[in-house]
mmCIF file of C-alpha atoms and ligand atoms in Angstrom:
data_model
loop_
_atom_site.group_PDB
_atom_site.id
_atom_site.type_symbol
_atom_site.label_atom_id
_atom_site.label_comp_id
_atom_site.label_asym_id
_atom_site.label_seq_id
_atom_site.Cartn_x
_atom_site.Cartn_y
_atom_site.Cartn_z
ATOM 1 C CA MET D 1 -34.012 -78.428 -82.734
ATOM 2 C CA THR D 2 -31.538 -79.503 -80.092
ATOM 3 C CA GLU D 3 -31.108 -82.923 -78.563
ATOM 4 C CA SER D 4 -31.934 -83.082 -74.857
ATOM 5 C CA MET D 5 -31.173 -85.872 -72.437
ATOM 6 C CA ARG D 6 -33.792 -86.116 -69.730
ATOM 7 C CA ILE D 7 -34.746 -88.265 -66.772
ATOM 8 C CA VAL D 8 -38.415 -89.111 -66.353
ATOM 9 C CA LEU D 9 -40.474 -90.787 -63.653
ATOM 10 C CA ALA D 10 -40.671 -94.413 -64.811
ATOM 11 C CA SER D 11 -42.645 -95.783 -61.857
ATOM 12 C CA ARG D 12 -43.706 -94.732 -58.373
ATOM 13 C CA PRO D 13 -41.546 -95.818 -55.439
ATOM 14 C CA ALA D 14 -42.954 -98.115 -52.781
ATOM 15 C CA GLY D 15 -40.776 -96.966 -49.887
ATOM 16 C CA PRO D 16 -37.342 -95.548 -50.710
ATOM 17 C CA PRO D 17 -36.874 -94.703 -54.402
ATOM 18 C CA ILE D 18 -34.790 -97.140 -56.447
ATOM 19 C CA PRO D 19 -32.942 -96.577 -59.753
ATOM 20 C CA GLU D 20 -35.739 -98.369 -61.666
ATOM 21 C CA ASN D 21 -38.140 -95.548 -60.716
ATOM 22 C CA PHE D 22 -36.215 -93.347 -63.171
ATOM 23 C CA ARG D 23 -35.688 -93.654 -66.940
ATOM 24 C CA THR D 24 -33.277 -91.749 -69.165
ATOM 25 C CA GLU D 25 -34.473 -90.608 -72.580
ATOM 26 C CA THR D 26 -33.131 -88.501 -75.419
ATOM 27 C CA VAL D 27 -35.565 -86.217 -77.230
ATOM 28 C CA ASP D 28 -35.469 -83.208 -79.532
ATOM 29 C CA THR D 29 -36.488 -79.901 -77.997
ATOM 30 C CA PRO D 30 -39.517 -78.280 -79.670
ATOM 31 C CA ALA D 31 -39.149 -75.471 -82.184
ATOM 32 C CA LEU D 32 -38.549 -72.092 -80.563
ATOM 33 C CA GLN D 33 -41.712 -69.958 -80.520
ATOM 34 C CA PRO D 34 -41.886 -66.186 -79.927
ATOM 35 C CA GLY D 35 -41.548 -65.310 -76.227
ATOM 36 C CA HIS D 36 -39.582 -68.502 -75.543
ATOM 37 C CA VAL D 37 -35.950 -69.319 -74.903
ATOM 38 C CA LEU D 38 -33.833 -72.399 -75.517
ATOM 39 C CA VAL D 39 -31.752 -73.078 -72.432
ATOM 40 C CA ARG D 40 -28.994 -75.437 -71.405
ATOM 41 C CA THR D 41 -28.838 -76.705 -67.824
ATOM 42 C CA LEU D 42 -25.713 -75.836 -65.875
ATOM 43 C CA PHE D 43 -26.858 -76.867 -62.387
ATOM 44 C CA LEU D 44 -29.855 -78.918 -61.255
ATOM 45 C CA SER D 45 -31.052 -78.719 -57.652
ATOM 46 C CA LEU D 46 -31.995 -81.979 -55.924
ATOM 47 C CA ASP D 47 -34.410 -81.411 -53.039
ATOM 48 C CA PRO D 48 -36.382 -83.582 -50.613
ATOM 49 C CA TYR D 49 -39.770 -82.343 -51.918
ATOM 50 C CA MET D 50 -39.179 -84.286 -55.148
ATOM 51 C CA ARG D 51 -39.975 -87.487 -53.256
ATOM 52 C CA GLY D 52 -43.508 -86.151 -52.727
ATOM 53 C CA LEU D 53 -43.877 -85.423 -56.441
ATOM 54 C CA MET D 54 -43.143 -89.087 -57.207
ATOM 55 C CA SER D 55 -46.064 -90.238 -55.069
ATOM 56 C CA THR D 56 -49.832 -89.902 -55.383
ATOM 57 C CA ALA D 57 -50.274 -89.279 -51.631
ATOM 58 C CA GLU D 58 -52.037 -85.996 -50.919
ATOM 59 C CA SER D 59 -49.592 -83.100 -50.787
ATOM 60 C CA TYR D 60 -49.270 -79.386 -51.505
ATOM 61 C CA ALA D 61 -48.386 -80.021 -55.160
ATOM 62 C CA PRO D 62 -49.922 -82.432 -57.669
ATOM 63 C CA PRO D 63 -47.886 -85.565 -58.379
ATOM 64 C CA LEU D 64 -45.837 -86.012 -61.527
ATOM 65 C CA GLU D 65 -47.397 -88.252 -64.145
ATOM 66 C CA ILE D 66 -45.586 -91.439 -65.082
ATOM 67 C CA GLY D 67 -43.329 -90.539 -68.028
ATOM 68 C CA GLN D 68 -43.094 -86.884 -67.028
ATOM 69 C CA VAL D 69 -39.694 -85.220 -66.661
ATOM 70 C CA MET D 70 -38.577 -85.112 -63.034
ATOM 71 C CA ALA D 71 -39.209 -81.556 -61.852
ATOM 72 C CA GLY D 72 -36.593 -79.305 -60.313
ATOM 73 C CA ALA D 73 -35.055 -75.864 -60.117
ATOM 74 C CA THR D 74 -32.114 -75.198 -62.399
ATOM 75 C CA VAL D 75 -29.516 -72.603 -63.251
ATOM 76 C CA VAL D 76 -29.377 -72.483 -67.026
ATOM 77 C CA ASP D 77 -27.769 -70.417 -69.736
ATOM 78 C CA VAL D 78 -29.740 -69.090 -72.652
ATOM 79 C CA LEU D 79 -28.598 -70.588 -75.951
ATOM 80 C CA GLU D 80 -31.178 -68.877 -78.141
ATOM 81 C CA SER D 81 -33.865 -66.328 -77.388
ATOM 82 C CA ARG D 82 -37.038 -65.202 -79.108
ATOM 83 C CA ASP D 83 -37.841 -62.795 -76.309
ATOM 84 C CA PRO D 84 -36.675 -59.159 -76.276
ATOM 85 C CA LEU D 85 -35.699 -59.225 -72.588
ATOM 86 C CA LEU D 86 -33.275 -62.144 -72.804
ATOM 87 C CA GLU D 87 -30.336 -62.894 -75.046
ATOM 88 C CA ALA D 88 -27.959 -65.771 -75.679
ATOM 89 C CA GLY D 89 -25.440 -66.019 -72.860
ATOM 90 C CA ASP D 90 -27.782 -64.810 -70.108
ATOM 91 C CA ILE D 91 -27.688 -66.937 -66.963
ATOM 92 C CA VAL D 92 -31.131 -67.462 -65.473
ATOM 93 C CA LEU D 93 -32.891 -69.333 -62.719
ATOM 94 C CA ALA D 94 -35.488 -71.705 -64.166
ATOM 95 C CA PHE D 95 -37.578 -74.709 -63.254
ATOM 96 C CA THR D 96 -36.724 -76.952 -66.170
ATOM 97 C CA GLY D 97 -36.152 -80.152 -64.196
ATOM 98 C CA TRP D 98 -33.910 -83.141 -64.803
ATOM 99 C CA GLN D 99 -32.914 -82.462 -68.412
ATOM 100 C CA THR D 100 -29.948 -81.045 -70.255
ATOM 101 C CA HIS D 101 -31.882 -78.649 -72.517
ATOM 102 C CA ALA D 102 -35.367 -77.173 -72.597
ATOM 103 C CA VAL D 103 -37.532 -74.626 -74.355
ATOM 104 C CA VAL D 104 -39.468 -72.467 -71.877
ATOM 105 C CA PRO D 105 -41.466 -69.241 -71.822
ATOM 106 C CA ALA D 106 -39.102 -66.369 -71.017
ATOM 107 C CA GLN D 107 -41.543 -65.158 -68.363
ATOM 108 C CA ASN D 108 -40.938 -68.363 -66.378
ATOM 109 C CA VAL D 109 -37.256 -67.638 -65.770
ATOM 110 C CA ARG D 110 -35.459 -65.013 -63.679
ATOM 111 C CA LYS D 111 -32.196 -63.470 -64.782
ATOM 112 C CA LEU D 112 -29.495 -63.866 -62.139
ATOM 113 C CA GLU D 113 -27.553 -60.819 -61.043
ATOM 114 C CA PRO D 114 -23.776 -61.070 -61.551
ATOM 115 C CA THR D 115 -22.119 -62.374 -58.378
ATOM 116 C CA THR D 116 -18.726 -63.544 -57.238
ATOM 117 C CA LEU D 117 -20.359 -66.570 -55.609
ATOM 118 C CA PRO D 118 -20.771 -69.872 -57.475
ATOM 119 C CA LEU D 119 -23.880 -69.949 -59.691
ATOM 120 C CA SER D 120 -25.089 -72.993 -57.742
ATOM 121 C CA THR D 121 -25.726 -70.831 -54.665
ATOM 122 C CA ALA D 122 -28.873 -69.590 -56.433
ATOM 123 C CA LEU D 123 -30.268 -73.076 -55.751
ATOM 124 C CA GLY D 124 -29.128 -73.254 -52.122
ATOM 125 C CA VAL D 125 -28.127 -70.646 -49.613
ATOM 126 C CA LEU D 126 -29.322 -67.804 -51.874
ATOM 127 C CA GLY D 127 -32.239 -69.742 -53.324
ATOM 128 C CA MET D 128 -35.336 -71.641 -52.275
ATOM 129 C CA PRO D 129 -33.854 -73.576 -49.306
ATOM 130 C CA GLY D 130 -32.111 -70.499 -47.903
ATOM 131 C CA PHE D 131 -35.347 -68.592 -48.227
ATOM 132 C CA ALA D 132 -37.303 -71.346 -46.450
ATOM 133 C CA ALA D 133 -34.875 -71.016 -43.531
ATOM 134 C CA TYR D 134 -35.012 -67.223 -43.503
ATOM 135 C CA ALA D 135 -38.787 -66.899 -43.787
ATOM 136 C CA GLY D 136 -39.727 -69.818 -41.540
ATOM 137 C CA LEU D 137 -37.331 -68.830 -38.785
ATOM 138 C CA LEU D 138 -37.949 -65.083 -38.798
ATOM 139 C CA GLU D 139 -41.692 -65.040 -39.531
ATOM 140 C CA ILE D 140 -42.771 -68.041 -37.435
ATOM 141 C CA GLY D 141 -39.868 -68.970 -35.153
ATOM 142 C CA LYS D 142 -39.134 -65.351 -34.215
ATOM 143 C CA PRO D 143 -36.069 -66.115 -32.077
ATOM 144 C CA SER D 144 -35.157 -63.535 -29.434
ATOM 145 C CA PRO D 145 -31.683 -62.939 -28.028
ATOM 146 C CA GLY D 146 -30.830 -65.556 -25.424
ATOM 147 C CA GLU D 147 -33.430 -68.064 -26.621
ATOM 148 C CA THR D 148 -32.550 -71.586 -27.746
ATOM 149 C CA VAL D 149 -33.220 -72.701 -31.332
ATOM 150 C CA ALA D 150 -32.932 -76.370 -32.330
ATOM 151 C CA VAL D 151 -32.842 -77.681 -35.894
ATOM 152 C CA ALA D 152 -32.111 -81.042 -37.521
ATOM 153 C CA ALA D 153 -30.797 -81.824 -41.022
ATOM 154 C CA ALA D 154 -28.520 -79.050 -39.798
ATOM 155 C CA THR D 155 -25.743 -79.379 -42.383
ATOM 156 C CA GLY D 156 -28.268 -79.122 -45.233
ATOM 157 C CA PRO D 157 -29.128 -75.815 -46.889
ATOM 158 C CA VAL D 158 -32.200 -75.173 -44.749
ATOM 159 C CA GLY D 159 -30.856 -76.306 -41.377
ATOM 160 C CA SER D 160 -27.438 -74.687 -41.641
ATOM 161 C CA ALA D 161 -29.023 -71.352 -42.553
ATOM 162 C CA VAL D 162 -31.540 -71.649 -39.705
ATOM 163 C CA GLY D 163 -28.813 -72.209 -37.129
ATOM 164 C CA GLN D 164 -26.599 -69.416 -38.389
ATOM 165 C CA ILE D 165 -29.410 -66.874 -38.750
ATOM 166 C CA ALA D 166 -30.504 -67.754 -35.209
ATOM 167 C CA LYS D 167 -26.973 -66.896 -34.033
ATOM 168 C CA ILE D 168 -27.098 -63.584 -35.898
ATOM 169 C CA LYS D 169 -30.324 -62.832 -34.012
ATOM 170 C CA GLY D 170 -28.579 -63.500 -30.690
ATOM 171 C CA ALA D 171 -30.078 -66.926 -30.013
ATOM 172 C CA ARG D 172 -28.318 -70.127 -29.036
ATOM 173 C CA SER D 173 -28.221 -72.699 -31.875
ATOM 174 C CA ILE D 174 -28.451 -76.443 -31.391
ATOM 175 C CA GLY D 175 -27.705 -78.410 -34.556
ATOM 176 C CA ILE D 176 -28.700 -82.043 -35.046
ATOM 177 C CA ALA D 177 -27.218 -84.117 -37.852
ATOM 178 C CA GLY D 178 -26.327 -87.667 -38.817
ATOM 179 C CA GLY D 179 -22.750 -88.778 -38.142
ATOM 180 C CA ALA D 180 -19.497 -87.452 -36.681
ATOM 181 C CA ARG D 181 -18.354 -85.598 -39.807
ATOM 182 C CA LYS D 182 -21.541 -83.543 -39.982
ATOM 183 C CA VAL D 183 -21.500 -82.846 -36.245
ATOM 184 C CA ALA D 184 -17.882 -81.614 -36.446
ATOM 185 C CA TYR D 185 -18.826 -79.269 -39.284
ATOM 186 C CA LEU D 186 -21.664 -77.755 -37.251
ATOM 187 C CA ARG D 187 -19.235 -76.948 -34.441
ATOM 188 C CA GLU D 188 -16.833 -75.437 -36.971
ATOM 189 C CA ILE D 189 -19.461 -73.025 -38.316
ATOM 190 C CA GLY D 190 -20.452 -71.823 -34.863
ATOM 191 C CA PHE D 191 -23.400 -73.876 -33.624
ATOM 192 C CA ASP D 192 -23.364 -73.751 -29.804
ATOM 193 C CA ALA D 193 -23.986 -77.483 -29.591
ATOM 194 C CA ALA D 194 -24.070 -80.206 -32.227
ATOM 195 C CA LEU D 195 -25.508 -83.671 -31.766
ATOM 196 C CA ASP D 196 -25.711 -86.891 -33.746
ATOM 197 C CA HIS D 197 -29.325 -88.097 -33.936
ATOM 198 C CA ARG D 198 -28.051 -91.619 -34.606
ATOM 199 C CA ALA D 199 -26.389 -91.842 -31.162
ATOM 200 C CA PRO D 200 -28.223 -94.371 -28.950
ATOM 201 C CA ASP D 201 -28.462 -91.795 -26.134
ATOM 202 C CA PHE D 202 -29.399 -88.918 -28.446
ATOM 203 C CA ALA D 203 -32.449 -87.868 -26.380
ATOM 204 C CA ASP D 204 -30.339 -87.646 -23.204
ATOM 205 C CA GLN D 205 -27.594 -85.730 -25.014
ATOM 206 C CA LEU D 206 -30.173 -83.278 -26.321
ATOM 207 C CA ALA D 207 -31.688 -82.721 -22.880
ATOM 208 C CA ALA D 208 -28.207 -82.068 -21.458
ATOM 209 C CA ALA D 209 -27.409 -79.601 -24.267
ATOM 210 C CA VAL D 210 -30.476 -77.433 -23.566
ATOM 211 C CA PRO D 211 -30.530 -76.805 -19.802
ATOM 212 C CA ASP D 212 -32.986 -73.923 -20.343
ATOM 213 C CA GLY D 213 -35.228 -75.878 -22.728
ATOM 214 C CA ILE D 214 -36.022 -75.143 -26.380
ATOM 215 C CA ASP D 215 -37.841 -71.982 -27.506
ATOM 216 C CA VAL D 216 -37.829 -72.588 -31.251
ATOM 217 C CA TYR D 217 -37.786 -76.018 -32.847
ATOM 218 C CA PHE D 218 -37.441 -75.578 -36.596
ATOM 219 C CA GLU D 219 -38.943 -78.842 -37.796
ATOM 220 C CA ASN D 220 -37.116 -80.324 -40.791
ATOM 221 C CA VAL D 221 -37.330 -84.025 -40.071
ATOM 222 C CA GLY D 222 -40.031 -85.281 -37.663
ATOM 223 C CA GLY D 223 -39.509 -88.882 -36.497
ATOM 224 C CA ALA D 224 -37.276 -89.696 -33.544
ATOM 225 C CA VAL D 225 -35.743 -86.212 -33.428
ATOM 226 C CA ALA D 226 -39.150 -84.589 -32.961
ATOM 227 C CA GLN D 227 -39.982 -87.087 -30.234
ATOM 228 C CA ALA D 228 -36.815 -86.140 -28.346
ATOM 229 C CA VAL D 229 -37.436 -82.412 -28.782
ATOM 230 C CA PHE D 230 -41.082 -82.185 -27.755
ATOM 231 C CA PRO D 231 -40.653 -82.847 -24.000
ATOM 232 C CA LEU D 232 -38.057 -80.047 -23.942
ATOM 233 C CA LEU D 233 -40.220 -77.304 -25.444
ATOM 234 C CA ASN D 234 -40.585 -74.198 -23.271
ATOM 235 C CA LYS D 235 -43.656 -72.111 -22.528
ATOM 236 C CA TYR D 236 -44.671 -70.217 -25.692
ATOM 237 C CA ALA D 237 -42.243 -72.199 -27.858
ATOM 238 C CA ARG D 238 -42.660 -71.857 -31.626
ATOM 239 C CA VAL D 239 -42.423 -74.786 -34.026
ATOM 240 C CA PRO D 240 -42.271 -73.849 -37.728
ATOM 241 C CA ILE D 241 -43.023 -77.089 -39.596
ATOM 242 C CA CYS D 242 -40.817 -76.918 -42.674
ATOM 243 C CA GLY D 243 -40.412 -80.603 -43.545
ATOM 244 C CA MET D 244 -40.722 -84.173 -42.256
ATOM 245 C CA ILE D 245 -38.041 -86.000 -44.193
ATOM 246 C CA ALA D 246 -37.905 -88.901 -41.727
ATOM 247 C CA ASP D 247 -41.316 -89.945 -43.092
ATOM 248 C CA TYR D 248 -40.967 -89.213 -46.811
ATOM 249 C CA ASN D 249 -40.252 -92.849 -47.677
ATOM 250 C CA ALA D 250 -42.779 -94.269 -45.190
ATOM 251 C CA THR D 251 -45.393 -96.691 -46.474
ATOM 252 C CA GLY D 252 -47.551 -96.615 -43.330
ATOM 253 C CA SER D 253 -47.817 -95.239 -39.820
ATOM 254 C CA PRO D 254 -44.656 -95.390 -37.702
ATOM 255 C CA PRO D 255 -44.390 -98.334 -35.319
ATOM 256 C CA GLY D 256 -45.196 -97.886 -31.645
ATOM 257 C CA PRO D 257 -47.952 -96.189 -29.706
ATOM 258 C CA ASP D 258 -50.113 -93.302 -30.913
ATOM 259 C CA ARG D 259 -48.048 -90.227 -29.980
ATOM 260 C CA LEU D 260 -50.661 -87.647 -30.889
ATOM 261 C CA PRO D 261 -52.157 -87.274 -27.372
ATOM 262 C CA ALA D 262 -48.724 -86.565 -25.822
ATOM 263 C CA PHE D 263 -47.958 -84.136 -28.639
ATOM 264 C CA TYR D 264 -51.217 -82.199 -28.163
ATOM 265 C CA HIS D 265 -50.741 -82.274 -24.401
ATOM 266 C CA ARG D 266 -47.369 -80.571 -24.696
ATOM 267 C CA ILE D 267 -48.791 -77.968 -27.047
ATOM 268 C CA LEU D 268 -51.570 -77.294 -24.555
ATOM 269 C CA ILE D 269 -49.619 -77.125 -21.320
ATOM 270 C CA LYS D 270 -46.802 -75.058 -22.844
ATOM 271 C CA SER D 271 -48.941 -72.864 -25.110
ATOM 272 C CA VAL D 272 -46.804 -73.919 -28.079
ATOM 273 C CA THR D 273 -47.408 -72.458 -31.538
ATOM 274 C CA VAL D 274 -47.064 -75.061 -34.315
ATOM 275 C CA ARG D 275 -47.325 -73.656 -37.831
ATOM 276 C CA GLY D 276 -46.668 -75.401 -41.138
ATOM 277 C CA PHE D 277 -45.491 -73.334 -44.070
ATOM 278 C CA LEU D 278 -44.282 -73.456 -47.642
ATOM 279 C CA GLN D 279 -41.604 -70.925 -48.363
ATOM 280 C CA ASP D 280 -43.344 -69.464 -51.404
ATOM 281 C CA GLU D 281 -46.186 -68.039 -49.309
ATOM 282 C CA PHE D 282 -43.673 -65.483 -47.961
ATOM 283 C CA ALA D 283 -41.967 -64.724 -51.269
ATOM 284 C CA PRO D 284 -44.110 -61.749 -52.352
ATOM 285 C CA THR D 285 -43.265 -59.783 -49.207
ATOM 286 C CA LEU D 286 -39.894 -61.124 -48.081
ATOM 287 C CA TYR D 287 -37.860 -62.287 -51.079
ATOM 288 C CA PRO D 288 -36.102 -58.961 -51.825
ATOM 289 C CA ASP D 289 -35.151 -58.594 -48.123
ATOM 290 C CA PHE D 290 -33.882 -62.168 -48.135
ATOM 291 C CA LEU D 291 -31.684 -61.677 -51.189
ATOM 292 C CA ARG D 292 -30.202 -58.478 -49.762
ATOM 293 C CA GLU D 293 -29.714 -59.630 -46.171
ATOM 294 C CA MET D 294 -28.626 -63.177 -46.890
ATOM 295 C CA GLY D 295 -26.334 -61.904 -49.652
ATOM 296 C CA GLU D 296 -24.649 -59.612 -47.108
ATOM 297 C CA TRP D 297 -24.389 -62.338 -44.454
ATOM 298 C CA VAL D 298 -22.821 -64.747 -46.917
ATOM 299 C CA ALA D 299 -20.416 -62.094 -48.230
ATOM 300 C CA GLU D 300 -19.395 -61.225 -44.654
ATOM 301 C CA GLY D 301 -18.898 -64.899 -43.788
ATOM 302 C CA ARG D 302 -21.600 -64.732 -41.120
ATOM 303 C CA VAL D 303 -23.567 -67.404 -42.959
ATOM 304 C CA ARG D 304 -21.377 -70.159 -44.340
ATOM 305 C CA TYR D 305 -22.644 -72.730 -46.792
ATOM 306 C CA LEU D 306 -21.651 -76.154 -47.963
ATOM 307 C CA GLU D 307 -22.430 -77.693 -51.338
ATOM 308 C CA ASP D 308 -22.341 -81.324 -52.363
ATOM 309 C CA VAL D 309 -21.858 -81.220 -56.132
ATOM 310 C CA VAL D 310 -22.227 -84.372 -58.216
ATOM 311 C CA THR D 311 -21.293 -84.328 -61.874
ATOM 312 C CA GLY D 312 -23.450 -85.354 -64.822
ATOM 313 C CA LEU D 313 -27.207 -85.614 -65.174
ATOM 314 C CA ASP D 314 -27.018 -89.412 -65.118
ATOM 315 C CA ALA D 315 -25.763 -89.171 -61.512
ATOM 316 C CA ALA D 316 -29.010 -87.517 -60.384
ATOM 317 C CA PRO D 317 -31.113 -90.598 -59.454
ATOM 318 C CA GLU D 318 -28.461 -92.145 -57.200
ATOM 319 C CA ALA D 319 -27.662 -88.787 -55.614
ATOM 320 C CA PHE D 320 -31.357 -88.164 -54.955
ATOM 321 C CA ILE D 321 -31.795 -91.608 -53.395
ATOM 322 C CA GLY D 322 -28.842 -90.742 -51.146
ATOM 323 C CA LEU D 323 -30.330 -87.397 -50.135
ATOM 324 C CA LEU D 324 -33.257 -89.154 -48.469
ATOM 325 C CA GLU D 325 -30.797 -91.350 -46.538
ATOM 326 C CA GLY D 326 -28.537 -88.503 -45.401
ATOM 327 C CA ARG D 327 -25.674 -89.356 -47.763
ATOM 328 C CA ASN D 328 -25.424 -85.746 -48.969
ATOM 329 C CA PHE D 329 -23.139 -83.397 -47.093
ATOM 330 C CA GLY D 330 -24.445 -79.897 -47.800
ATOM 331 C CA LYS D 331 -26.763 -78.610 -50.509
ATOM 332 C CA LEU D 332 -27.045 -81.298 -53.169
ATOM 333 C CA VAL D 333 -26.683 -80.037 -56.740
ATOM 334 C CA VAL D 334 -25.902 -81.731 -60.007
ATOM 335 C CA LYS D 335 -23.404 -80.038 -62.283
ATOM 336 C CA VAL D 336 -24.940 -80.828 -65.636
ATOM 337 C CA ALA D 337 -22.682 -78.727 -67.888
ATOM 338 C CA GLU D 338 -19.714 -76.374 -67.554
HETATM 339 N N1 NAP M 1 -41.576 -75.863 -46.330
HETATM 340 C C1 NAP M 1 -40.763 -75.472 -47.315
HETATM 341 O O1 NAP M 1 -41.056 -74.525 -48.030
HETATM 342 C C2 NAP M 1 -39.463 -76.200 -47.528
HETATM 343 C C3 NAP M 1 -38.502 -75.718 -48.420
HETATM 344 C C4 NAP M 1 -37.270 -76.396 -48.530
HETATM 345 C C5 NAP M 1 -37.043 -77.552 -47.795
HETATM 346 N N2 NAP M 1 -38.022 -78.015 -46.964
HETATM 347 C C6 NAP M 1 -37.794 -79.188 -46.108
HETATM 348 O O2 NAP M 1 -36.698 -78.890 -45.264
HETATM 349 C C7 NAP M 1 -36.032 -80.082 -44.897
HETATM 350 C C8 NAP M 1 -34.536 -79.932 -45.179
HETATM 351 O O3 NAP M 1 -34.359 -79.757 -46.560
HETATM 352 P P1 NAP M 1 -32.892 -79.570 -47.174
HETATM 353 O O4 NAP M 1 -33.063 -79.227 -48.593
HETATM 354 O O5 NAP M 1 -32.096 -78.664 -46.307
HETATM 355 O O6 NAP M 1 -32.326 -81.067 -47.092
HETATM 356 P P2 NAP M 1 -30.890 -81.609 -46.714
HETATM 357 O O7 NAP M 1 -30.616 -81.283 -45.298
HETATM 358 O O8 NAP M 1 -29.887 -81.232 -47.723
HETATM 359 O O9 NAP M 1 -31.074 -83.175 -46.901
HETATM 360 C C9 NAP M 1 -31.925 -83.903 -46.149
HETATM 361 C C10 NAP M 1 -31.265 -84.371 -44.851
HETATM 362 O O10 NAP M 1 -32.276 -84.881 -43.989
HETATM 363 C C11 NAP M 1 -31.656 -85.665 -43.022
HETATM 364 N N3 NAP M 1 -32.472 -86.836 -42.704
HETATM 365 C C12 NAP M 1 -32.906 -87.792 -43.543
HETATM 366 N N4 NAP M 1 -33.610 -88.706 -42.873
HETATM 367 C C13 NAP M 1 -33.609 -88.318 -41.574
HETATM 368 C C14 NAP M 1 -34.175 -88.870 -40.381
HETATM 369 N N5 NAP M 1 -34.875 -89.999 -40.408
HETATM 370 N N6 NAP M 1 -33.980 -88.193 -39.233
HETATM 371 C C15 NAP M 1 -33.271 -87.063 -39.191
HETATM 372 N N7 NAP M 1 -32.720 -86.495 -40.289
HETATM 373 C C16 NAP M 1 -32.888 -87.136 -41.465
HETATM 374 C C17 NAP M 1 -30.293 -86.096 -43.586
HETATM 375 O O11 NAP M 1 -29.303 -85.394 -42.854
HETATM 376 P P3 NAP M 1 -28.546 -86.068 -41.614
HETATM 377 O O12 NAP M 1 -27.548 -87.013 -42.200
HETATM 378 O O13 NAP M 1 -27.949 -84.909 -40.924
HETATM 379 O O14 NAP M 1 -29.571 -86.778 -40.793
HETATM 380 C C18 NAP M 1 -30.322 -85.545 -45.002
HETATM 381 O O15 NAP M 1 -29.036 -85.176 -45.444
HETATM 382 C C19 NAP M 1 -36.720 -81.197 -45.671
HETATM 383 O O16 NAP M 1 -37.689 -81.810 -44.843
HETATM 384 C C20 NAP M 1 -37.412 -80.460 -46.806
HETATM 385 O O17 NAP M 1 -38.515 -81.175 -47.309
HETATM 386 C C21 NAP M 1 -39.221 -77.368 -46.838
#
């Protein structure tokens, strides 16, 4: 048995999560059964969807129970194996959550190919968020050369990949992010225009930046950004709905008038396609293409990535709280062990 430190859901947030919603525990891992591996967490991914898991509101995944380990994707190394396909020292992608050690069925992990890139990229640009960008943009957004693609949360792992893949496909990329530092980074990595959604005249700036309108709005955030984008959508625009982070901490309907009629009206008069998706629906057909193509783009420097690495499992709650407020700058990962 090995001691594992873990962080569990202590209570459900009412609005933004607070440190008291999390509790740290130390437990012994269970005895290793045949077909299982004992793993040690190297990197833990922190992602916006975890906010949904903390709540009982209807979603695409069942909520965590109170007392359950916070869920999450991890890069782990195998300490001990009772499975013929894995051995001690293997580095694998797992879903062991916010804990330092775990015992899991070997069939639930995927061995990572050797790479010169940091292991953490398997949780970001070459992992789930990168795949959400790739699949959502190419399968639903379908940008054509010369079209305009807009995306918010644009310095995060999804948004930055969306904007850069759009450029590779010959489209014009408009990146929206919070604050001057993030906006400057978007310009540095080749976005055609970069805007701060916190600027008081953001909607006017956006309209000026897209003189030919918007053909693809990759929806990551909802809220005020979506309201500014919708009047600018072109005929036959496509809107992949990937996430709505502006509302994840909401406790009720947003203030102001009912915006649904105006939203439907725009969809009608511009023949807009709006399609929600979860990245895993595309995995069976697209994941190998994604790994190959994205791997090449990253290696060639055509897709750049940024990681925000915090150290130590105990830093996870505060870092996660910050993610929902835009305090992260790039893909947020926790370095749990060397
Ligand atoms: N459908 C799927 O399969 C799938 C898969 C992965 C991710 N997602 C979704 O994709 C979105 C991006 O995820 P990510 O991992 O790349 O996150 P991320 O960009 O690393 O982090 C979230 C960012 O959202 C922005 N944000 C927060 N509140 C906002 C608001 N009110 N208005 C505008 N922006 C706000 C902040 O950036 P700024 O400081 O720039 O505002 C924050 O840094 C999320 O909605 C997530 O749930 C969906």
